[in-house]
Each structure stands twice: as structure tokens, then as C-alpha cells.
């Protein structure tokens, strides 16, 4: 797992939020091969169009990558919790999170 690591390609030179590489050593000593497996981008202020263009460039430049993913961070206006309120119900909304908790 690598963070703040710049990668270079024909379409994109970027620093993804997270990279996962698999390294293996063949039978020849001191020869380590690395394979880029996973690229993650977290979006906060970027437009979805810009992020999708970036993800597309990753796939074009690194066609052997196993997965490219994005996390979209959306802020809602802050409201202090009141007595007996459950903020968890708001965050279980499927439009915000794909994982839900069953009672």
C-alpha cells in the first residue's frame, strides 16, 4: 500500500490517494517485480467529470490494473444532535452509503 506516490503514464502524471501493488521475487535473487493492482481516488471538491476522466486515464495508461475506485465525500450542513436523535439513520441512506445496518 502506497500513498502520496506519483505515477507516470502517457495520458496522466498523478498522485493517487492510494495505490496497492503486488511484489514478487522470482527465482533470480535481487530481482523484484512489482504489479500495480489497485488505484483509489477520494474526491471532495473535484467535479465528477474531472474524477472520471482521471480514472479513465489510469485505466488507459495502466491496462493491467485490477481495480480503479473512487470515494466521493459529500458534506452536509452541520446540525448538532438533539436528545434521542440518531445520526446513524441519516448515514444509512442508500444514496450516501452502500452498506446498511439491520436492526
mmCIF file of N, CA, C and O in Angstrom:
data_model
loop_
_atom_site.group_PDB
_atom_site.id
_atom_site.type_symbol
_atom_site.label_atom_id
_atom_site.label_comp_id
_atom_site.label_asym_id
_atom_site.label_seq_id
_atom_site.Cartn_x
_atom_site.Cartn_y
_atom_site.Cartn_z
ATOM 1 N N UNK A 1 0.847 -1.161 0.000
ATOM 2 C CA UNK A 1 0.000 0.000 0.000
ATOM 3 C C UNK A 1 0.894 1.226 0.000
ATOM 4 O O UNK A 1 1.818 1.330 0.798
ATOM 5 N N UNK A 2 0.582 2.138 -0.904
ATOM 6 C CA UNK A 2 1.375 3.358 -1.027
ATOM 7 C C UNK A 2 0.446 4.556 -1.065
ATOM 8 O O UNK A 2 -0.616 4.515 -1.676
ATOM 9 N N UNK A 3 0.832 5.614 -0.420
ATOM 10 C CA UNK A 3 0.094 6.870 -0.530
ATOM 11 C C UNK A 3 1.091 7.963 -0.896
ATOM 12 O O UNK A 3 2.283 7.841 -0.631
ATOM 13 N N UNK A 4 0.574 9.019 -1.516
ATOM 14 C CA UNK A 4 1.419 10.134 -1.956
ATOM 15 C C UNK A 4 2.570 9.666 -2.849
ATOM 16 O O UNK A 4 3.699 10.137 -2.716
ATOM 17 N N UNK A 5 2.270 8.742 -3.736
ATOM 18 C CA UNK A 5 3.253 8.219 -4.668
ATOM 19 C C UNK A 5 2.839 8.601 -6.075
ATOM 20 O O UNK A 5 1.740 8.271 -6.511
ATOM 21 N N UNK A 6 3.694 9.300 -6.781
ATOM 22 C CA UNK A 6 3.367 9.755 -8.124
ATOM 23 C C UNK A 6 3.548 8.614 -9.109
ATOM 24 O O UNK A 6 4.499 7.828 -9.009
ATOM 25 N N UNK A 7 2.599 8.510 -10.060
ATOM 26 C CA UNK A 7 2.725 7.542 -11.132
ATOM 27 C C UNK A 7 2.693 8.295 -12.461
ATOM 28 O O UNK A 7 2.079 9.357 -12.567
ATOM 29 N N UNK A 8 3.383 7.749 -13.442
ATOM 30 C CA UNK A 8 3.535 8.413 -14.725
ATOM 31 C C UNK A 8 3.001 7.513 -15.828
ATOM 32 O O UNK A 8 3.277 6.329 -15.855
ATOM 33 N N UNK A 9 2.247 8.108 -16.740
ATOM 34 C CA UNK A 9 1.754 7.390 -17.908
ATOM 35 C C UNK A 9 1.730 8.327 -19.092
ATOM 36 O O UNK A 9 2.132 9.485 -18.997
ATOM 37 N N UNK A 10 1.250 7.824 -20.230
ATOM 38 C CA UNK A 10 1.166 8.661 -21.422
ATOM 39 C C UNK A 10 0.080 9.721 -21.297
ATOM 40 O O UNK A 10 0.237 10.842 -21.761
ATOM 41 N N UNK A 11 -1.057 9.362 -20.659
ATOM 42 C CA UNK A 11 -2.177 10.296 -20.538
ATOM 43 C C UNK A 11 -2.183 11.071 -19.228
ATOM 44 O O UNK A 11 -2.815 12.114 -19.129
ATOM 45 N N UNK A 12 -1.527 10.516 -18.203
ATOM 46 C CA UNK A 12 -1.663 11.131 -16.879
ATOM 47 C C UNK A 12 -0.371 10.991 -16.075
ATOM 48 O O UNK A 12 0.282 9.956 -16.115
ATOM 49 N N UNK A 13 -0.011 12.054 -15.397
ATOM 50 C CA UNK A 13 1.001 12.050 -14.344
ATOM 51 C C UNK A 13 0.253 12.517 -13.108
ATOM 52 O O UNK A 13 -0.210 13.657 -13.061
ATOM 53 N N UNK A 14 0.102 11.645 -12.128
ATOM 54 C CA UNK A 14 -0.753 11.981 -10.994
ATOM 55 C C UNK A 14 -0.249 11.319 -9.722
ATOM 56 O O UNK A 14 0.607 10.435 -9.752
ATOM 57 N N UNK A 15 -0.831 11.771 -8.627
ATOM 58 C CA UNK A 15 -0.564 11.188 -7.317
ATOM 59 C C UNK A 15 -1.891 10.700 -6.741
ATOM 60 O O UNK A 15 -2.627 11.460 -6.115
ATOM 61 N N UNK A 16 -2.236 9.437 -6.983
ATOM 62 C CA UNK A 16 -3.494 8.911 -6.438
ATOM 63 C C UNK A 16 -3.465 8.907 -4.910
ATOM 64 O O UNK A 16 -2.397 8.910 -4.290
ATOM 65 N N UNK A 17 -4.647 8.879 -4.325
ATOM 66 C CA UNK A 17 -4.726 8.854 -2.865
ATOM 67 C C UNK A 17 -4.194 7.547 -2.286
ATOM 68 O O UNK A 17 -3.655 7.526 -1.188
ATOM 69 N N UNK A 18 -4.362 6.459 -3.034
ATOM 70 C CA UNK A 18 -3.872 5.172 -2.544
ATOM 71 C C UNK A 18 -3.536 4.271 -3.725
ATOM 72 O O UNK A 18 -4.287 4.221 -4.702
ATOM 73 N N UNK A 19 -2.425 3.592 -3.638
ATOM 74 C CA UNK A 19 -2.017 2.589 -4.616
ATOM 75 C C UNK A 19 -1.761 1.286 -3.882
ATOM 76 O O UNK A 19 -1.219 1.296 -2.767
ATOM 77 N N UNK A 20 -2.126 0.199 -4.495
ATOM 78 C CA UNK A 20 -1.765 -1.102 -3.944
ATOM 79 C C UNK A 20 -1.018 -1.855 -5.043
ATOM 80 O O UNK A 20 -1.526 -1.998 -6.154
ATOM 81 N N UNK A 21 0.174 -2.286 -4.713
ATOM 82 C CA UNK A 21 0.997 -3.033 -5.658
ATOM 83 C C UNK A 21 1.317 -4.395 -5.063
ATOM 84 O O UNK A 21 1.397 -4.548 -3.851
ATOM 85 N N UNK A 22 1.485 -5.359 -5.939
ATOM 86 C CA UNK A 22 1.898 -6.688 -5.510
ATOM 87 C C UNK A 22 3.328 -6.884 -5.994
ATOM 88 O O UNK A 22 3.622 -6.667 -7.173
ATOM 89 N N UNK A 23 4.181 -7.249 -5.091
ATOM 90 C CA UNK A 23 5.570 -7.502 -5.453
ATOM 91 C C UNK A 23 5.869 -8.981 -5.272
ATOM 92 O O UNK A 23 5.391 -9.611 -4.335
ATOM 93 N N UNK A 24 6.626 -9.508 -6.193
ATOM 94 C CA UNK A 24 7.041 -10.894 -6.057
ATOM 95 C C UNK A 24 8.474 -11.033 -6.549
ATOM 96 O O UNK A 24 8.940 -10.283 -7.397
ATOM 97 N N UNK A 25 9.152 -11.998 -5.986
ATOM 98 C CA UNK A 25 10.546 -12.233 -6.320
ATOM 99 C C UNK A 25 10.638 -13.565 -7.053
ATOM 100 O O UNK A 25 10.282 -14.595 -6.497
ATOM 101 N N UNK A 26 11.080 -13.545 -8.291
ATOM 102 C CA UNK A 26 11.267 -14.818 -8.994
ATOM 103 C C UNK A 26 12.480 -15.563 -8.453
ATOM 104 O O UNK A 26 13.077 -15.165 -7.453
ATOM 105 N N UNK A 27 12.856 -16.607 -9.114
ATOM 106 C CA UNK A 27 13.960 -17.438 -8.619
ATOM 107 C C UNK A 27 15.311 -16.741 -8.679
ATOM 108 O O UNK A 27 16.246 -17.162 -8.023
ATOM 109 N N UNK A 28 15.406 -15.655 -9.443
ATOM 110 C CA UNK A 28 16.677 -14.922 -9.524
ATOM 111 C C UNK A 28 16.767 -13.970 -8.330
ATOM 112 O O UNK A 28 15.907 -13.105 -8.152
ATOM 113 N N UNK A 29 17.787 -14.113 -7.487
ATOM 114 C CA UNK A 29 17.908 -13.232 -6.318
ATOM 115 C C UNK A 29 18.032 -11.765 -6.722
ATOM 116 O O UNK A 29 18.565 -11.433 -7.773
ATOM 117 N N UNK A 30 17.526 -10.899 -5.883
ATOM 118 C CA UNK A 30 17.612 -9.447 -6.034
ATOM 119 C C UNK A 30 16.814 -8.905 -7.228
ATOM 120 O O UNK A 30 17.045 -7.786 -7.658
ATOM 121 N N UNK A 31 15.918 -9.685 -7.779
ATOM 122 C CA UNK A 31 15.083 -9.226 -8.886
ATOM 123 C C UNK A 31 13.638 -9.241 -8.410
ATOM 124 O O UNK A 31 13.009 -10.286 -8.312
ATOM 125 N N UNK A 32 13.134 -8.068 -8.079
ATOM 126 C CA UNK A 32 11.770 -7.944 -7.571
ATOM 127 C C UNK A 32 10.919 -7.289 -8.651
ATOM 128 O O UNK A 32 11.314 -6.282 -9.238
ATOM 129 N N UNK A 33 9.774 -7.866 -8.933
ATOM 130 C CA UNK A 33 8.862 -7.329 -9.923
ATOM 131 C C UNK A 33 7.636 -6.795 -9.205
ATOM 132 O O UNK A 33 7.120 -7.420 -8.282
ATOM 133 N N UNK A 34 7.162 -5.639 -9.622
ATOM 134 C CA UNK A 34 6.007 -5.017 -8.994
ATOM 135 C C UNK A 34 4.871 -4.915 -10.013
ATOM 136 O O UNK A 34 5.098 -4.589 -11.180
ATOM 137 N N UNK A 35 3.665 -5.223 -9.571
ATOM 138 C CA UNK A 35 2.482 -5.136 -10.421
ATOM 139 C C UNK A 35 1.460 -4.222 -9.742
ATOM 140 O O UNK A 35 1.094 -4.440 -8.599
ATOM 141 N N UNK A 36 1.032 -3.183 -10.449
ATOM 142 C CA UNK A 36 0.035 -2.251 -9.927
ATOM 143 C C UNK A 36 -1.330 -2.934 -9.930
ATOM 144 O O UNK A 36 -1.824 -3.346 -10.981
ATOM 145 N N UNK A 37 -1.932 -3.079 -8.756
ATOM 146 C CA UNK A 37 -3.191 -3.813 -8.645
ATOM 147 C C UNK A 37 -4.413 -2.915 -8.451
ATOM 148 O O UNK A 37 -5.481 -3.200 -8.973
ATOM 149 N N UNK A 38 -4.266 -1.839 -7.680
ATOM 150 C CA UNK A 38 -5.436 -1.077 -7.251
ATOM 151 C C UNK A 38 -5.084 0.400 -7.149
ATOM 152 O O UNK A 38 -4.049 0.746 -6.600
ATOM 153 N N UNK A 39 -5.959 1.263 -7.692
ATOM 154 C CA UNK A 39 -5.791 2.716 -7.599
ATOM 155 C C UNK A 39 -7.061 3.285 -6.993
ATOM 156 O O UNK A 39 -8.168 2.959 -7.428
ATOM 157 N N UNK A 40 -6.911 4.141 -5.983
ATOM 158 C CA UNK A 40 -8.054 4.752 -5.311
ATOM 159 C C UNK A 40 -7.916 6.264 -5.339
ATOM 160 O O UNK A 40 -6.846 6.798 -5.062
ATOM 161 N N UNK A 41 -9.003 6.940 -5.669
ATOM 162 C CA UNK A 41 -9.081 8.396 -5.612
ATOM 163 C C UNK A 41 -10.222 8.787 -4.677
ATOM 164 O O UNK A 41 -11.320 8.234 -4.772
ATOM 165 N N UNK A 42 -9.963 9.703 -3.774
ATOM 166 C CA UNK A 42 -11.004 10.289 -2.929
ATOM 167 C C UNK A 42 -11.329 11.665 -3.496
ATOM 168 O O UNK A 42 -10.419 12.444 -3.768
ATOM 169 N N UNK A 43 -12.600 11.937 -3.670
ATOM 170 C CA UNK A 43 -12.992 13.229 -4.227
ATOM 171 C C UNK A 43 -13.708 14.039 -3.162
ATOM 172 O O UNK A 43 -14.488 13.515 -2.391
ATOM 173 N N UNK A 44 -13.394 15.315 -3.162
ATOM 174 C CA UNK A 44 -14.023 16.210 -2.197
ATOM 175 C C UNK A 44 -14.537 17.452 -2.919
ATOM 176 O O UNK A 44 -15.712 17.760 -2.887
ATOM 177 N N UNK A 45 -13.660 18.137 -3.614
ATOM 178 C CA UNK A 45 -14.056 19.358 -4.318
ATOM 179 C C UNK A 45 -14.044 19.197 -5.829
ATOM 180 O O UNK A 45 -14.549 20.055 -6.536
ATOM 181 N N UNK A 46 -13.481 18.107 -6.333
ATOM 182 C CA UNK A 46 -13.411 17.914 -7.774
ATOM 183 C C UNK A 46 -14.785 17.551 -8.333
ATOM 184 O O UNK A 46 -15.576 16.888 -7.663
ATOM 185 N N UNK A 47 -15.013 17.943 -9.569
ATOM 186 C CA UNK A 47 -16.268 17.545 -10.207
ATOM 187 C C UNK A 47 -16.195 16.065 -10.566
ATOM 188 O O UNK A 47 -15.115 15.499 -10.748
ATOM 189 N N UNK A 48 -17.354 15.433 -10.667
ATOM 190 C CA UNK A 48 -17.399 14.019 -11.015
ATOM 191 C C UNK A 48 -16.791 13.801 -12.403
ATOM 192 O O UNK A 48 -16.091 12.819 -12.635
ATOM 193 N N UNK A 49 -17.029 14.727 -13.316
ATOM 194 C CA UNK A 49 -16.482 14.619 -14.669
ATOM 195 C C UNK A 49 -14.952 14.590 -14.636
ATOM 196 O O UNK A 49 -14.326 13.752 -15.294
ATOM 197 N N UNK A 50 -14.347 15.484 -13.854
ATOM 198 C CA UNK A 50 -12.886 15.522 -13.745
ATOM 199 C C UNK A 50 -12.332 14.231 -13.156
ATOM 200 O O UNK A 50 -11.313 13.701 -13.617
ATOM 201 N N UNK A 51 -12.987 13.726 -12.129
ATOM 202 C CA UNK A 51 -12.511 12.497 -11.485
ATOM 203 C C UNK A 51 -12.650 11.307 -12.430
ATOM 204 O O UNK A 51 -11.739 10.483 -12.543
ATOM 205 N N UNK A 52 -13.761 11.227 -13.145
ATOM 206 C CA UNK A 52 -13.957 10.116 -14.074
ATOM 207 C C UNK A 52 -12.941 10.174 -15.218
ATOM 208 O O UNK A 52 -12.470 9.137 -15.676
ATOM 209 N N UNK A 53 -12.584 11.375 -15.664
ATOM 210 C CA UNK A 53 -11.542 11.498 -16.690
ATOM 211 C C UNK A 53 -10.201 10.991 -16.153
ATOM 212 O O UNK A 53 -9.446 10.325 -16.851
ATOM 213 N N UNK A 54 -9.926 11.304 -14.897
ATOM 214 C CA UNK A 54 -8.686 10.844 -14.270
ATOM 215 C C UNK A 54 -8.683 9.314 -14.157
ATOM 216 O O UNK A 54 -7.697 8.656 -14.500
ATOM 217 N N UNK A 55 -9.798 8.739 -13.719
ATOM 218 C CA UNK A 55 -9.879 7.283 -13.587
ATOM 219 C C UNK A 55 -9.742 6.610 -14.954
ATOM 220 O O UNK A 55 -9.095 5.571 -15.088
ATOM 221 N N UNK A 56 -10.358 7.204 -15.977
ATOM 222 C CA UNK A 56 -10.238 6.665 -17.330
ATOM 223 C C UNK A 56 -8.776 6.690 -17.788
ATOM 224 O O UNK A 56 -8.289 5.709 -18.379
ATOM 225 N N UNK A 57 -8.079 7.767 -17.504
ATOM 226 C CA UNK A 57 -6.665 7.868 -17.885
ATOM 227 C C UNK A 57 -5.828 6.794 -17.183
ATOM 228 O O UNK A 57 -4.916 6.219 -17.790
ATOM 229 N N UNK A 58 -6.143 6.508 -15.927
ATOM 230 C CA UNK A 58 -5.433 5.430 -15.220
ATOM 231 C C UNK A 58 -5.613 4.102 -15.947
ATOM 232 O O UNK A 58 -4.666 3.347 -16.137
ATOM 233 N N UNK A 59 -6.849 3.807 -16.327
ATOM 234 C CA UNK A 59 -7.141 2.532 -16.983
ATOM 235 C C UNK A 59 -6.447 2.442 -18.342
ATOM 236 O O UNK A 59 -5.913 1.392 -18.710
ATOM 237 N N UNK A 60 -6.433 3.540 -19.081
ATOM 238 C CA UNK A 60 -5.769 3.544 -20.390
ATOM 239 C C UNK A 60 -4.256 3.383 -20.230
ATOM 240 O O UNK A 60 -3.630 2.585 -20.927
ATOM 241 N N UNK A 61 -3.676 4.133 -19.308
ATOM 242 C CA UNK A 61 -2.223 4.086 -19.128
ATOM 243 C C UNK A 61 -1.739 2.804 -18.449
ATOM 244 O O UNK A 61 -0.606 2.376 -18.662
ATOM 245 N N UNK A 62 -2.570 2.217 -17.613
ATOM 246 C CA UNK A 62 -2.184 1.020 -16.863
ATOM 247 C C UNK A 62 -3.237 -0.066 -17.082
ATOM 248 O O UNK A 62 -4.028 -0.383 -16.183
ATOM 249 N N UNK A 63 -3.287 -0.662 -18.282
ATOM 250 C CA UNK A 63 -4.362 -1.604 -18.615
ATOM 251 C C UNK A 63 -4.359 -2.885 -17.783
ATOM 252 O O UNK A 63 -5.369 -3.588 -17.736
ATOM 253 N N UNK A 64 -3.268 -3.200 -17.118
ATOM 254 C CA UNK A 64 -3.222 -4.408 -16.293
ATOM 255 C C UNK A 64 -3.696 -4.181 -14.862
ATOM 256 O O UNK A 64 -3.719 -5.127 -14.068
ATOM 257 N N UNK A 65 -4.072 -2.943 -14.543
ATOM 258 C CA UNK A 65 -4.549 -2.674 -13.182
ATOM 259 C C UNK A 65 -5.816 -3.498 -12.940
ATOM 260 O O UNK A 65 -6.654 -3.660 -13.833
ATOM 261 N N UNK A 66 -5.939 -4.047 -11.745
ATOM 262 C CA UNK A 66 -7.078 -4.909 -11.422
ATOM 263 C C UNK A 66 -8.318 -4.091 -11.101
ATOM 264 O O UNK A 66 -9.425 -4.429 -11.527
ATOM 265 N N UNK A 67 -8.159 -2.989 -10.372
ATOM 266 C CA UNK A 67 -9.315 -2.186 -9.973
ATOM 267 C C UNK A 67 -8.936 -0.719 -9.835
ATOM 268 O O UNK A 67 -7.836 -0.394 -9.400
ATOM 269 N N UNK A 68 -9.866 0.132 -10.237
ATOM 270 C CA UNK A 68 -9.757 1.569 -10.049
ATOM 271 C C UNK A 68 -11.036 1.993 -9.352
ATOM 272 O O UNK A 68 -12.126 1.609 -9.767
ATOM 273 N N UNK A 69 -10.912 2.764 -8.283
ATOM 274 C CA UNK A 69 -12.088 3.086 -7.480
ATOM 275 C C UNK A 69 -12.054 4.545 -7.051
ATOM 276 O O UNK A 69 -11.005 5.172 -7.024
ATOM 277 N N UNK A 70 -13.240 5.054 -6.715
ATOM 278 C CA UNK A 70 -13.309 6.415 -6.187
ATOM 279 C C UNK A 70 -14.205 6.421 -4.945
ATOM 280 O O UNK A 70 -15.140 5.649 -4.833
ATOM 281 N N UNK A 71 -13.861 7.302 -4.050
ATOM 282 C CA UNK A 71 -14.689 7.576 -2.874
ATOM 283 C C UNK A 71 -15.104 9.026 -2.974
ATOM 284 O O UNK A 71 -14.258 9.910 -3.107
ATOM 285 N N UNK A 72 -16.401 9.264 -2.953
ATOM 286 C CA UNK A 72 -16.929 10.625 -3.046
ATOM 287 C C UNK A 72 -17.305 11.071 -1.642
ATOM 288 O O UNK A 72 -18.096 10.423 -0.966
ATOM 289 N N UNK A 73 -16.730 12.177 -1.212
ATOM 290 C CA UNK A 73 -17.025 12.730 0.108
ATOM 291 C C UNK A 73 -17.987 13.894 -0.084
ATOM 292 O O UNK A 73 -17.674 14.845 -0.801
ATOM 293 N N UNK A 74 -19.147 13.778 0.511
ATOM 294 C CA UNK A 74 -20.144 14.843 0.427
ATOM 295 C C UNK A 74 -20.422 15.359 1.826
ATOM 296 O O UNK A 74 -20.734 14.586 2.728
ATOM 297 N N UNK A 75 -20.302 16.649 1.978
ATOM 298 C CA UNK A 75 -20.602 17.265 3.267
ATOM 299 C C UNK A 75 -22.053 17.710 3.298
ATOM 300 O O UNK A 75 -22.590 18.176 2.303
ATOM 301 N N UNK A 76 -22.645 17.550 4.436
ATOM 302 C CA UNK A 76 -23.982 18.104 4.657
ATOM 303 C C UNK A 76 -23.842 19.191 5.708
ATOM 304 O O UNK A 76 -22.903 19.173 6.510
ATOM 305 N N UNK A 77 -24.742 20.154 5.721
ATOM 306 C CA UNK A 77 -24.633 21.195 6.755
ATOM 307 C C UNK A 77 -24.658 20.573 8.157
ATOM 308 O O UNK A 77 -25.417 19.650 8.425
ATOM 309 N N UNK A 78 -23.790 21.094 9.021
ATOM 310 C CA UNK A 78 -23.700 20.557 10.376
ATOM 311 C C UNK A 78 -24.930 20.948 11.182
ATOM 312 O O UNK A 78 -25.391 22.086 11.139
ATOM 313 N N UNK A 79 -25.440 19.985 11.909
ATOM 314 C CA UNK A 79 -26.532 20.227 12.851
ATOM 315 C C UNK A 79 -26.214 19.427 14.108
ATOM 316 O O UNK A 79 -25.988 18.222 14.033
ATOM 317 N N UNK A 80 -26.195 20.107 15.234
ATOM 318 C CA UNK A 80 -25.897 19.429 16.492
ATOM 319 C C UNK A 80 -26.990 18.405 16.783
ATOM 320 O O UNK A 80 -28.173 18.689 16.606
ATOM 321 N N UNK A 81 -26.615 17.197 17.208
ATOM 322 C CA UNK A 81 -27.626 16.195 17.544
ATOM 323 C C UNK A 81 -28.494 16.653 18.708
ATOM 324 O O UNK A 81 -28.020 17.307 19.634
ATOM 325 N N UNK A 82 -29.745 16.336 18.640
ATOM 326 C CA UNK A 82 -30.655 16.641 19.739
ATOM 327 C C UNK A 82 -30.822 15.388 20.584
ATOM 328 O O UNK A 82 -30.402 14.300 20.196
ATOM 329 N N UNK A 83 -31.445 15.550 21.745
ATOM 330 C CA UNK A 83 -31.686 14.388 22.602
ATOM 331 C C UNK A 83 -32.519 13.354 21.853
ATOM 332 O O UNK A 83 -33.483 13.685 21.168
ATOM 333 N N UNK A 84 -32.142 12.108 21.971
ATOM 334 C CA UNK A 84 -32.850 10.963 21.393
ATOM 335 C C UNK A 84 -32.853 10.961 19.867
ATOM 336 O O UNK A 84 -33.713 10.346 19.252
ATOM 337 N N UNK A 85 -31.928 11.659 19.227
ATOM 338 C CA UNK A 85 -31.852 11.600 17.770
ATOM 339 C C UNK A 85 -30.781 10.585 17.374
ATOM 340 O O UNK A 85 -29.887 10.277 18.147
ATOM 341 N N UNK A 86 -30.909 10.082 16.181
ATOM 342 C CA UNK A 86 -29.935 9.105 15.708
ATOM 343 C C UNK A 86 -29.343 9.572 14.391
ATOM 344 O O UNK A 86 -29.999 9.535 13.355
ATOM 345 N N UNK A 87 -28.111 10.027 14.432
ATOM 346 C CA UNK A 87 -27.430 10.447 13.220
ATOM 347 C C UNK A 87 -27.147 9.253 12.324
ATOM 348 O O UNK A 87 -27.033 9.381 11.107
ATOM 349 N N UNK A 88 -27.095 8.066 12.936
ATOM 350 C CA UNK A 88 -26.811 6.865 12.151
ATOM 351 C C UNK A 88 -27.879 6.616 11.098
ATOM 352 O O UNK A 88 -27.575 6.156 9.995
ATOM 353 N N UNK A 89 -29.127 6.931 11.390
ATOM 354 C CA UNK A 89 -30.197 6.710 10.413
ATOM 355 C C UNK A 89 -29.963 7.549 9.161
ATOM 356 O O UNK A 89 -30.203 7.097 8.048
ATOM 357 N N UNK A 90 -29.475 8.771 9.336
ATOM 358 C CA UNK A 90 -29.205 9.630 8.185
ATOM 359 C C UNK A 90 -28.107 9.026 7.316
ATOM 360 O O UNK A 90 -28.186 9.025 6.089
ATOM 361 N N UNK A 91 -27.071 8.480 7.939
ATOM 362 C CA UNK A 91 -25.952 7.938 7.184
ATOM 363 C C UNK A 91 -26.218 6.543 6.631
ATOM 364 O O UNK A 91 -25.418 6.018 5.885
ATOM 365 N N UNK A 92 -27.337 5.937 6.982
ATOM 366 C CA UNK A 92 -27.703 4.660 6.402
ATOM 367 C C UNK A 92 -28.499 4.833 5.117
ATOM 368 O O UNK A 92 -28.854 3.862 4.463
ATOM 369 N N UNK A 93 -28.738 6.051 4.717
ATOM 370 C CA UNK A 93 -29.424 6.344 3.466
ATOM 371 C C UNK A 93 -28.617 5.733 2.320
ATOM 372 O O UNK A 93 -27.431 6.000 2.185
ATOM 373 N N UNK A 94 -29.242 4.896 1.467
ATOM 374 C CA UNK A 94 -28.505 4.236 0.385
ATOM 375 C C UNK A 94 -27.816 5.199 -0.577
ATOM 376 O O UNK A 94 -26.844 4.839 -1.218
ATOM 377 N N UNK A 95 -28.297 6.433 -0.692
ATOM 378 C CA UNK A 95 -27.634 7.385 -1.589
ATOM 379 C C UNK A 95 -26.297 7.839 -1.017
ATOM 380 O O UNK A 95 -25.472 8.394 -1.736
ATOM 381 N N UNK A 96 -26.079 7.637 0.275
ATOM 382 C CA UNK A 96 -24.825 8.044 0.915
ATOM 383 C C UNK A 96 -23.893 6.857 1.069
ATOM 384 O O UNK A 96 -22.711 6.955 0.836
ATOM 385 N N UNK A 97 -24.439 5.717 1.463
ATOM 386 C CA UNK A 97 -23.602 4.569 1.788
ATOM 387 C C UNK A 97 -24.240 3.298 1.251
ATOM 388 O O UNK A 97 -25.446 3.120 1.380
ATOM 389 N N UNK A 98 -23.440 2.431 0.678
ATOM 390 C CA UNK A 98 -23.967 1.180 0.158
ATOM 391 C C UNK A 98 -24.089 0.110 1.229
ATOM 392 O O UNK A 98 -24.709 -0.906 1.014
ATOM 393 N N UNK A 99 -23.485 0.328 2.392
ATOM 394 C CA UNK A 99 -23.562 -0.628 3.491
ATOM 395 C C UNK A 99 -24.617 -0.143 4.464
ATOM 396 O O UNK A 99 -24.566 0.971 4.943
ATOM 397 N N UNK A 100 -25.572 -0.970 4.766
ATOM 398 C CA UNK A 100 -26.606 -0.597 5.712
ATOM 399 C C UNK A 100 -26.562 -1.530 6.913
ATOM 400 O O UNK A 100 -26.123 -2.673 6.803
ATOM 401 N N UNK A 101 -27.030 -1.045 8.023
ATOM 402 C CA UNK A 101 -27.059 -1.819 9.260
ATOM 403 C C UNK A 101 -28.494 -2.224 9.517
ATOM 404 O O UNK A 101 -29.383 -1.387 9.528
ATOM 405 N N UNK A 102 -28.700 -3.526 9.721
ATOM 406 C CA UNK A 102 -30.053 -4.015 10.005
ATOM 407 C C UNK A 102 -30.265 -4.030 11.508
ATOM 408 O O UNK A 102 -29.370 -4.351 12.271
ATOM 409 N N UNK A 103 -31.460 -3.633 11.915
ATOM 410 C CA UNK A 103 -31.795 -3.622 13.351
ATOM 411 C C UNK A 103 -31.999 -5.035 13.869
ATOM 412 O O UNK A 103 -32.360 -5.927 13.221
#
